[in-house]
């Protein structure tokens, strides 16, 4: 298996292990509630939690920076740091998306 494929499998395993409980809960929510506004409302918190888990697993330092710097409006400096942290997270996620989507 090429090195890139090994990295892809490793990342998939890490994400699956870290977020497995949330994924199962979201699947169960979708199984129990028919498609539509009720499901969207009932499963929204699980969908968000799973997304947060995946992002934190894939880009841990960038995710933590956003969490710590973007929690309140703060000073102009903090807002600027928040914007930089969000950009770094976006770049990290984009690089993984491009690297692993084959």
GROMACS .gro file of N, CA, C and O in nm:
model
  408
    1UNK      N    1   0.085  -0.118   0.000
    1UNK     CA    2   0.000   0.000   0.000
    1UNK      C    3   0.090   0.124   0.000
    1UNK      O    4   0.182   0.135   0.079
    2UNK      N    5   0.066   0.221  -0.087
    2UNK     CA    6   0.148   0.342  -0.091
    2UNK      C    7   0.140   0.419   0.041
    2UNK      O    8   0.044   0.406   0.117
    3UNK      N    9   0.242   0.500   0.067
    3UNK     CA   10   0.249   0.577   0.192
    3UNK      C   11   0.127   0.665   0.212
    3UNK      O   12   0.074   0.676   0.323
    4UNK      N   13   0.080   0.726   0.106
    4UNK     CA   14  -0.037   0.814   0.116
    4UNK      C   15  -0.160   0.736   0.162
    4UNK      O   16  -0.238   0.784   0.242
    5UNK      N   17  -0.176   0.616   0.111
    5UNK     CA   18  -0.288   0.531   0.152
    5UNK      C   19  -0.275   0.492   0.299
    5UNK      O   20  -0.373   0.487   0.372
    6UNK      N   21  -0.152   0.464   0.344
    6UNK     CA   22  -0.129   0.432   0.485
    6UNK      C   23  -0.170   0.548   0.574
    6UNK      O   24  -0.233   0.529   0.678
    7UNK      N   25  -0.133   0.670   0.534
    7UNK     CA   26  -0.170   0.790   0.611
    7UNK      C   27  -0.321   0.807   0.614
    7UNK      O   28  -0.378   0.842   0.718
    8UNK      N   29  -0.385   0.783   0.503
    8UNK     CA   30  -0.530   0.797   0.494
    8UNK      C   31  -0.599   0.697   0.588
    8UNK      O   32  -0.690   0.734   0.663
    9UNK      N   33  -0.555   0.574   0.586
    9UNK     CA   34  -0.614   0.472   0.673
    9UNK      C   35  -0.589   0.507   0.819
    9UNK      O   36  -0.679   0.495   0.902
   10UNK      N   37  -0.469   0.551   0.851
   10UNK     CA   38  -0.437   0.589   0.989
   10UNK      C   39  -0.528   0.701   1.037
   10UNK      O   40  -0.582   0.697   1.148
   11UNK      N   41  -0.549   0.802   0.955
   11UNK     CA   42  -0.636   0.914   0.993
   11UNK      C   43  -0.780   0.867   1.010
   11UNK      O   44  -0.848   0.905   1.105
   12UNK      N   45  -0.827   0.782   0.921
   12UNK     CA   46  -0.963   0.729   0.932
   12UNK      C   47  -0.981   0.651   1.062
   12UNK      O   48  -1.083   0.663   1.129
   13UNK      N   49  -0.881   0.573   1.099
   13UNK     CA   50  -0.888   0.494   1.223
   13UNK      C   51  -0.889   0.587   1.344
   13UNK      O   52  -0.966   0.567   1.438
   14UNK      N   53  -0.803   0.689   1.343
   14UNK     CA   54  -0.798   0.784   1.455
   14UNK      C   55  -0.932   0.855   1.472
   14UNK      O   56  -0.983   0.868   1.583
   15UNK      N   57  -0.989   0.903   1.362
   15UNK     CA   58  -1.117   0.973   1.369
   15UNK      C   59  -1.226   0.878   1.415
   15UNK      O   60  -1.307   0.912   1.502
   16UNK      N   61  -1.228   0.758   1.360
   16UNK     CA   62  -1.330   0.661   1.398
   16UNK      C   63  -1.322   0.627   1.546
   16UNK      O   64  -1.424   0.621   1.615
   17UNK      N   65  -1.202   0.606   1.597
   17UNK     CA   66  -1.185   0.570   1.738
   17UNK      C   67  -1.228   0.685   1.829
   17UNK      O   68  -1.296   0.664   1.930
   18UNK      N   69  -1.189   0.806   1.794
   18UNK     CA   70  -1.219   0.922   1.879
   18UNK      C   71  -1.367   0.957   1.877
   18UNK      O   72  -1.421   1.005   1.978
   19UNK      N   73  -1.434   0.935   1.767
   19UNK     CA   74  -1.570   0.984   1.748
   19UNK      C   75  -1.674   0.873   1.733
   19UNK      O   76  -1.790   0.902   1.701
   20UNK      N   77  -1.637   0.751   1.760
   20UNK     CA   78  -1.726   0.637   1.736
   20UNK      C   79  -1.858   0.648   1.811
   20UNK      O   80  -1.965   0.625   1.755
   21UNK      N   81  -1.853   0.684   1.938
   21UNK     CA   82  -1.975   0.691   2.020
   21UNK      C   83  -2.073   0.794   1.962
   21UNK      O   84  -2.193   0.768   1.952
   22UNK      N   85  -2.021   0.909   1.920
   22UNK     CA   86  -2.107   1.012   1.863
   22UNK      C   87  -2.164   0.969   1.728
   22UNK      O   88  -2.281   0.995   1.698
   23UNK      N   89  -2.083   0.901   1.649
   23UNK     CA   90  -2.131   0.853   1.519
   23UNK      C   91  -2.245   0.753   1.538
   23UNK      O   92  -2.348   0.760   1.470
   24UNK      N   93  -2.227   0.660   1.632
   24UNK     CA   94  -2.333   0.562   1.658
   24UNK      C   95  -2.460   0.630   1.707
   24UNK      O   96  -2.571   0.593   1.667
   25UNK      N   97  -2.446   0.729   1.795
   25UNK     CA   98  -2.563   0.800   1.847
   25UNK      C   99  -2.635   0.876   1.735
   25UNK      O  100  -2.759   0.876   1.729
   26UNK      N  101  -2.560   0.938   1.644
   26UNK     CA  102  -2.622   1.009   1.533
   26UNK      C  103  -2.693   0.910   1.439
   26UNK      O  104  -2.806   0.937   1.395
   27UNK      N  105  -2.631   0.798   1.412
   27UNK     CA  106  -2.696   0.696   1.328
   27UNK      C  107  -2.825   0.647   1.393
   27UNK      O  108  -2.927   0.629   1.325
   28UNK      N  109  -2.821   0.625   1.523
   28UNK     CA  110  -2.940   0.581   1.596
   28UNK      C  111  -3.050   0.687   1.590
   28UNK      O  112  -3.168   0.656   1.572
   29UNK      N  113  -3.012   0.813   1.604
   29UNK     CA  114  -3.108   0.923   1.595
   29UNK      C  115  -3.175   0.923   1.457
   29UNK      O  116  -3.296   0.936   1.445
   30UNK      N  117  -3.096   0.906   1.354
   30UNK     CA  118  -3.149   0.902   1.217
   30UNK      C  119  -3.237   0.779   1.195
   30UNK      O  120  -3.333   0.784   1.119
   31UNK      N  121  -3.204   0.669   1.260
   31UNK     CA  122  -3.282   0.547   1.246
   31UNK      C  123  -3.419   0.562   1.313
   31UNK      O  124  -3.521   0.517   1.261
   32UNK      N  125  -3.421   0.627   1.430
   32UNK     CA  126  -3.543   0.636   1.509
   32UNK      C  127  -3.641   0.742   1.459
   32UNK      O  128  -3.762   0.727   1.473
   33UNK      N  129  -3.591   0.849   1.401
   33UNK     CA  130  -3.677   0.962   1.366
   33UNK      C  131  -3.686   0.976   1.215
   33UNK      O  132  -3.583   0.984   1.147
   34UNK      N  133  -3.807   0.980   1.160
   34UNK     CA  134  -3.823   0.993   1.015
   34UNK      C  135  -3.761   1.124   0.963
   34UNK      O  136  -3.755   1.224   1.036
   35UNK      N  137  -3.716   1.120   0.838
   35UNK     CA  138  -3.656   1.238   0.776
   35UNK      C  139  -3.753   1.356   0.780
   35UNK      O  140  -3.874   1.338   0.769
   36UNK      N  141  -3.696   1.474   0.798
   36UNK     CA  142  -3.777   1.594   0.801
   36UNK      C  143  -3.735   1.688   0.913
   36UNK      O  144  -3.632   1.667   0.978
   37UNK      N  145  -3.814   1.792   0.936
   37UNK     CA  146  -3.779   1.893   1.036
   37UNK      C  147  -3.762   1.836   1.177
   37UNK      O  148  -3.675   1.881   1.251
   38UNK      N  149  -3.842   1.737   1.214
   38UNK     CA  150  -3.831   1.679   1.348
   38UNK      C  151  -3.695   1.613   1.366
   38UNK      O  152  -3.630   1.629   1.470
   39UNK      N  153  -3.650   1.538   1.265
   39UNK     CA  154  -3.518   1.474   1.273
   39UNK      C  155  -3.409   1.579   1.276
   39UNK      O  156  -3.315   1.569   1.355
   40UNK      N  157  -3.420   1.678   1.191
   40UNK     CA  158  -3.319   1.785   1.188
   40UNK      C  159  -3.304   1.847   1.326
   40UNK      O  160  -3.192   1.868   1.374
   41UNK      N  161  -3.415   1.875   1.389
   41UNK     CA  162  -3.413   1.937   1.521
   41UNK      C  163  -3.360   1.841   1.627
   41UNK      O  164  -3.275   1.878   1.709
   42UNK      N  165  -3.408   1.719   1.626
   42UNK     CA  166  -3.371   1.622   1.728
   42UNK      C  167  -3.225   1.578   1.719
   42UNK      O  168  -3.161   1.553   1.821
   43UNK      N  169  -3.170   1.569   1.599
   43UNK     CA  170  -3.035   1.517   1.579
   43UNK      C  171  -2.929   1.626   1.564
   43UNK      O  172  -2.810   1.594   1.554
   44UNK      N  173  -2.972   1.751   1.562
   44UNK     CA  174  -2.879   1.862   1.536
   44UNK      C  175  -2.760   1.863   1.632
   44UNK      O  176  -2.645   1.879   1.591
   45UNK      N  177  -2.785   1.844   1.762
   45UNK     CA  178  -2.676   1.850   1.859
   45UNK      C  179  -2.576   1.736   1.839
   45UNK      O  180  -2.455   1.755   1.857
   46UNK      N  181  -2.623   1.620   1.798
   46UNK     CA  182  -2.533   1.508   1.772
   46UNK      C  183  -2.452   1.532   1.645
   46UNK      O  184  -2.332   1.500   1.640
   47UNK      N  185  -2.515   1.588   1.544
   47UNK     CA  186  -2.446   1.620   1.420
   47UNK      C  187  -2.333   1.720   1.447
   47UNK      O  188  -2.220   1.702   1.401
   48UNK      N  189  -2.363   1.823   1.525
   48UNK     CA  190  -2.263   1.925   1.558
   48UNK      C  191  -2.150   1.866   1.643
   48UNK      O  192  -2.032   1.892   1.620
   49UNK      N  193  -2.187   1.783   1.741
   49UNK     CA  194  -2.086   1.722   1.827
   49UNK      C  195  -1.993   1.630   1.747
   49UNK      O  196  -1.871   1.628   1.769
   50UNK      N  197  -2.049   1.554   1.653
   50UNK     CA  198  -1.967   1.467   1.569
   50UNK      C  199  -1.874   1.550   1.481
   50UNK      O  200  -1.755   1.518   1.469
   51UNK      N  201  -1.925   1.655   1.423
   51UNK     CA  202  -1.841   1.743   1.340
   51UNK      C  203  -1.728   1.802   1.424
   51UNK      O  204  -1.611   1.804   1.381
   52UNK      N  205  -1.760   1.851   1.544
   52UNK     CA  206  -1.658   1.908   1.632
   52UNK      C  207  -1.552   1.804   1.667
   52UNK      O  208  -1.432   1.834   1.669
   53UNK      N  209  -1.596   1.682   1.696
   53UNK     CA  210  -1.503   1.573   1.729
   53UNK      C  211  -1.409   1.544   1.613
   53UNK      O  212  -1.288   1.530   1.632
   54UNK      N  213  -1.464   1.536   1.494
   54UNK     CA  214  -1.382   1.506   1.377
   54UNK      C  215  -1.280   1.617   1.351
   54UNK      O  216  -1.163   1.590   1.327
   55UNK      N  217  -1.324   1.741   1.361
   55UNK     CA  218  -1.234   1.854   1.338
   55UNK      C  219  -1.123   1.855   1.444
   55UNK      O  220  -1.006   1.873   1.413
   56UNK      N  221  -1.160   1.833   1.570
   56UNK     CA  222  -1.062   1.833   1.679
   56UNK      C  223  -0.963   1.719   1.665
   56UNK      O  224  -0.847   1.731   1.706
   57UNK      N  225  -1.005   1.608   1.606
   57UNK     CA  226  -0.916   1.493   1.587
   57UNK      C  227  -0.822   1.516   1.470
   57UNK      O  228  -0.704   1.482   1.477
   58UNK      N  229  -0.871   1.575   1.365
   58UNK     CA  230  -0.792   1.596   1.244
   58UNK      C  231  -0.695   1.713   1.258
   58UNK      O  232  -0.580   1.704   1.215
   59UNK      N  233  -0.739   1.821   1.319
   59UNK     CA  234  -0.656   1.942   1.335
   59UNK      C  235  -0.661   1.987   1.482
   59UNK      O  236  -0.721   2.090   1.514
   60UNK      N  237  -0.599   1.911   1.573
   60UNK     CA  238  -0.617   1.938   1.716
   60UNK      C  239  -0.567   2.076   1.763
   60UNK      O  240  -0.639   2.145   1.835
   61UNK      N  241  -0.448   2.116   1.723
   61UNK     CA  242  -0.396   2.244   1.773
   61UNK      C  243  -0.472   2.362   1.713
   61UNK      O  244  -0.503   2.460   1.783
   62UNK      N  245  -0.507   2.352   1.586
   62UNK     CA  246  -0.582   2.461   1.522
   62UNK      C  247  -0.723   2.470   1.581
   62UNK      O  248  -0.774   2.580   1.604
   63UNK      N  249  -0.784   2.356   1.606
   63UNK     CA  250  -0.917   2.353   1.665
   63UNK      C  251  -0.916   2.414   1.805
   63UNK      O  252  -1.003   2.493   1.842
   64UNK      N  253  -0.817   2.378   1.884
   64UNK     CA  254  -0.804   2.432   2.020
   64UNK      C  255  -0.780   2.583   2.017
   64UNK      O  256  -0.834   2.657   2.099
   65UNK      N  257  -0.700   2.630   1.922
   65UNK     CA  258  -0.675   2.773   1.910
   65UNK      C  259  -0.805   2.848   1.883
   65UNK      O  260  -0.832   2.952   1.944
   66UNK      N  261  -0.887   2.797   1.793
   66UNK     CA  262  -1.016   2.860   1.763
   66UNK      C  263  -1.104   2.858   1.887
   66UNK      O  264  -1.165   2.959   1.923
   67UNK      N  265  -1.107   2.744   1.955
   67UNK     CA  266  -1.190   2.733   2.075
   67UNK      C  267  -1.148   2.834   2.182
   67UNK      O  268  -1.231   2.898   2.245
   68UNK      N  269  -1.019   2.851   2.201
   68UNK     CA  270  -0.973   2.941   2.307
   68UNK      C  271  -0.975   3.088   2.268
   68UNK      O  272  -1.000   3.174   2.352
   69UNK      N  273  -0.952   3.118   2.140
   69UNK     CA  274  -0.944   3.258   2.098
   69UNK      C  275  -1.076   3.317   2.050
   69UNK      O  276  -1.090   3.438   2.043
   70UNK      N  277  -1.172   3.233   2.018
   70UNK     CA  278  -1.296   3.283   1.957
   70UNK      C  279  -1.418   3.266   2.047
   70UNK      O  280  -1.532   3.266   1.999
   71UNK      N  281  -1.398   3.250   2.176
   71UNK     CA  282  -1.511   3.227   2.265
   71UNK      C  283  -1.586   3.354   2.302
   71UNK      O  284  -1.701   3.350   2.339
   72UNK      N  285  -1.521   3.469   2.295
   72UNK     CA  286  -1.589   3.596   2.324
   72UNK      C  287  -1.531   3.703   2.232
   72UNK      O  288  -1.425   3.686   2.174
   73UNK      N  289  -1.601   3.815   2.225
   73UNK     CA  290  -1.558   3.920   2.131
   73UNK      C  291  -1.422   3.978   2.169
   73UNK      O  292  -1.335   3.990   2.085
   74UNK      N  293  -1.402   4.015   2.293
   74UNK     CA  294  -1.271   4.063   2.339
   74UNK      C  295  -1.221   4.188   2.269
   74UNK      O  296  -1.296   4.264   2.208
   75UNK      N  297  -1.091   4.205   2.274
   75UNK     CA  298  -1.024   4.323   2.217
   75UNK      C  299  -1.004   4.305   2.067
   75UNK      O  300  -1.022   4.197   2.013
   76UNK      N  301  -0.959   4.412   2.005
   76UNK     CA  302  -0.928   4.406   1.861
   76UNK      C  303  -0.818   4.302   1.837
   76UNK      O  304  -0.823   4.228   1.737
   77UNK      N  305  -0.721   4.295   1.927
   77UNK     CA  306  -0.613   4.197   1.913
   77UNK      C  307  -0.668   4.055   1.920
   77UNK      O  308  -0.634   3.970   1.838
   78UNK      N  309  -0.757   4.029   2.016
   78UNK     CA  310  -0.814   3.895   2.029
   78UNK      C  311  -0.899   3.861   1.906
   78UNK      O  312  -0.896   3.748   1.858
   79UNK      N  313  -0.974   3.957   1.855
   79UNK     CA  314  -1.054   3.932   1.734
   79UNK      C  315  -0.963   3.899   1.616
   79UNK      O  316  -0.992   3.811   1.536
   80UNK      N  317  -0.851   3.969   1.606
   80UNK     CA  318  -0.755   3.943   1.499
   80UNK      C  319  -0.693   3.804   1.516
   80UNK      O  320  -0.677   3.730   1.418
   81UNK      N  321  -0.659   3.768   1.639
   81UNK     CA  322  -0.603   3.636   1.665
   81UNK      C  323  -0.706   3.527   1.634
   81UNK      O  324  -0.672   3.422   1.582
   82UNK      N  325  -0.831   3.553   1.666
   82UNK     CA  326  -0.938   3.459   1.635
   82UNK      C  327  -0.949   3.440   1.484
   82UNK      O  328  -0.958   3.327   1.436
   83UNK      N  329  -0.946   3.547   1.410
   83UNK     CA  330  -0.954   3.539   1.264
   83UNK      C  331  -0.836   3.458   1.208
   83UNK      O  332  -0.855   3.374   1.120
   84UNK      N  333  -0.716   3.481   1.262
   84UNK     CA  334  -0.599   3.405   1.218
   84UNK      C  335  -0.614   3.257   1.252
   84UNK      O  336  -0.578   3.170   1.173
   85UNK      N  337  -0.666   3.229   1.372
   85UNK     CA  338  -0.685   3.089   1.413
   85UNK      C  339  -0.787   3.020   1.323
   85UNK      O  340  -0.768   2.904   1.284
   86UNK      N  341  -0.894   3.090   1.289
   86UNK     CA  342  -0.994   3.031   1.199
   86UNK      C  343  -0.935   3.003   1.061
   86UNK      O  344  -0.965   2.901   1.000
   87UNK      N  345  -0.852   3.093   1.013
   87UNK     CA  346  -0.787   3.072   0.884
   87UNK      C  347  -0.694   2.952   0.891
   87UNK      O  348  -0.693   2.868   0.800
   88UNK      N  349  -0.617   2.940   0.998
   88UNK     CA  350  -0.527   2.825   1.014
   88UNK      C  351  -0.606   2.694   1.018
   88UNK      O  352  -0.564   2.594   0.959
   89UNK      N  353  -0.719   2.694   1.086
   89UNK     CA  354  -0.803   2.574   1.091
   89UNK      C  355  -0.856   2.541   0.953
   89UNK      O  356  -0.856   2.426   0.910
   90UNK      N  357  -0.900   2.642   0.881
   90UNK     CA  358  -0.952   2.621   0.746
   90UNK      C  359  -0.844   2.563   0.655
   90UNK      O  360  -0.870   2.469   0.578
   91UNK      N  361  -0.723   2.615   0.665
   91UNK     CA  362  -0.612   2.565   0.583
   91UNK      C  363  -0.581   2.420   0.620
   91UNK      O  364  -0.560   2.335   0.531
   92UNK      N  365  -0.579   2.390   0.749
   92UNK     CA  366  -0.552   2.253   0.794
   92UNK      C  367  -0.657   2.157   0.738
   92UNK      O  368  -0.622   2.052   0.682
   93UNK      N  369  -0.784   2.191   0.754
   93UNK     CA  370  -0.890   2.104   0.705
   93UNK      C  371  -0.884   2.089   0.554
   93UNK      O  372  -0.901   1.979   0.500
   94UNK      N  373  -0.857   2.198   0.485
   94UNK     CA  374  -0.847   2.194   0.339
   94UNK      C  375  -0.731   2.105   0.295
   94UNK      O  376  -0.745   2.026   0.201
   95UNK      N  377  -0.619   2.114   0.365
   95UNK     CA  378  -0.504   2.031   0.326
   95UNK      C  379  -0.534   1.884   0.346
   95UNK      O  380  -0.496   1.800   0.265
   96UNK      N  381  -0.606   1.849   0.453
   96UNK     CA  382  -0.645   1.709   0.473
   96UNK      C  383  -0.746   1.664   0.370
   96UNK      O  384  -0.739   1.552   0.321
   97UNK      N  385  -0.838   1.752   0.335
   97UNK     CA  386  -0.939   1.717   0.235
   97UNK      C  387  -0.871   1.689   0.101
   97UNK      O  388  -0.902   1.591   0.034
   98UNK      N  389  -0.779   1.775   0.062
   98UNK     CA  390  -0.710   1.756  -0.066
   98UNK      C  391  -0.617   1.636  -0.062
   98UNK      O  392  -0.608   1.560  -0.157
   99UNK      N  393  -0.549   1.617   0.052
   99UNK     CA  394  -0.451   1.510   0.065
   99UNK      C  395  -0.518   1.374   0.067
   99UNK      O  396  -0.466   1.277   0.012
  100UNK      N  397  -0.635   1.363   0.132
  100UNK     CA  398  -0.697   1.232   0.151
  100UNK      C  399  -0.810   1.202   0.054
  100UNK      O  400  -0.864   1.093   0.055
  101UNK      N  401  -0.850   1.297  -0.028
  101UNK     CA  402  -0.958   1.269  -0.124
  101UNK      C  403  -0.897   1.223  -0.255
  101UNK      O  404  -0.850   1.301  -0.334
  102UNK      N  405  -0.897   1.095  -0.269
  102UNK     CA  406  -0.843   1.036  -0.393
  102UNK      C  407  -0.940   0.936  -0.450
  102UNK      O  408  -1.025   0.886  -0.385
   0.00000   0.00000   0.00000
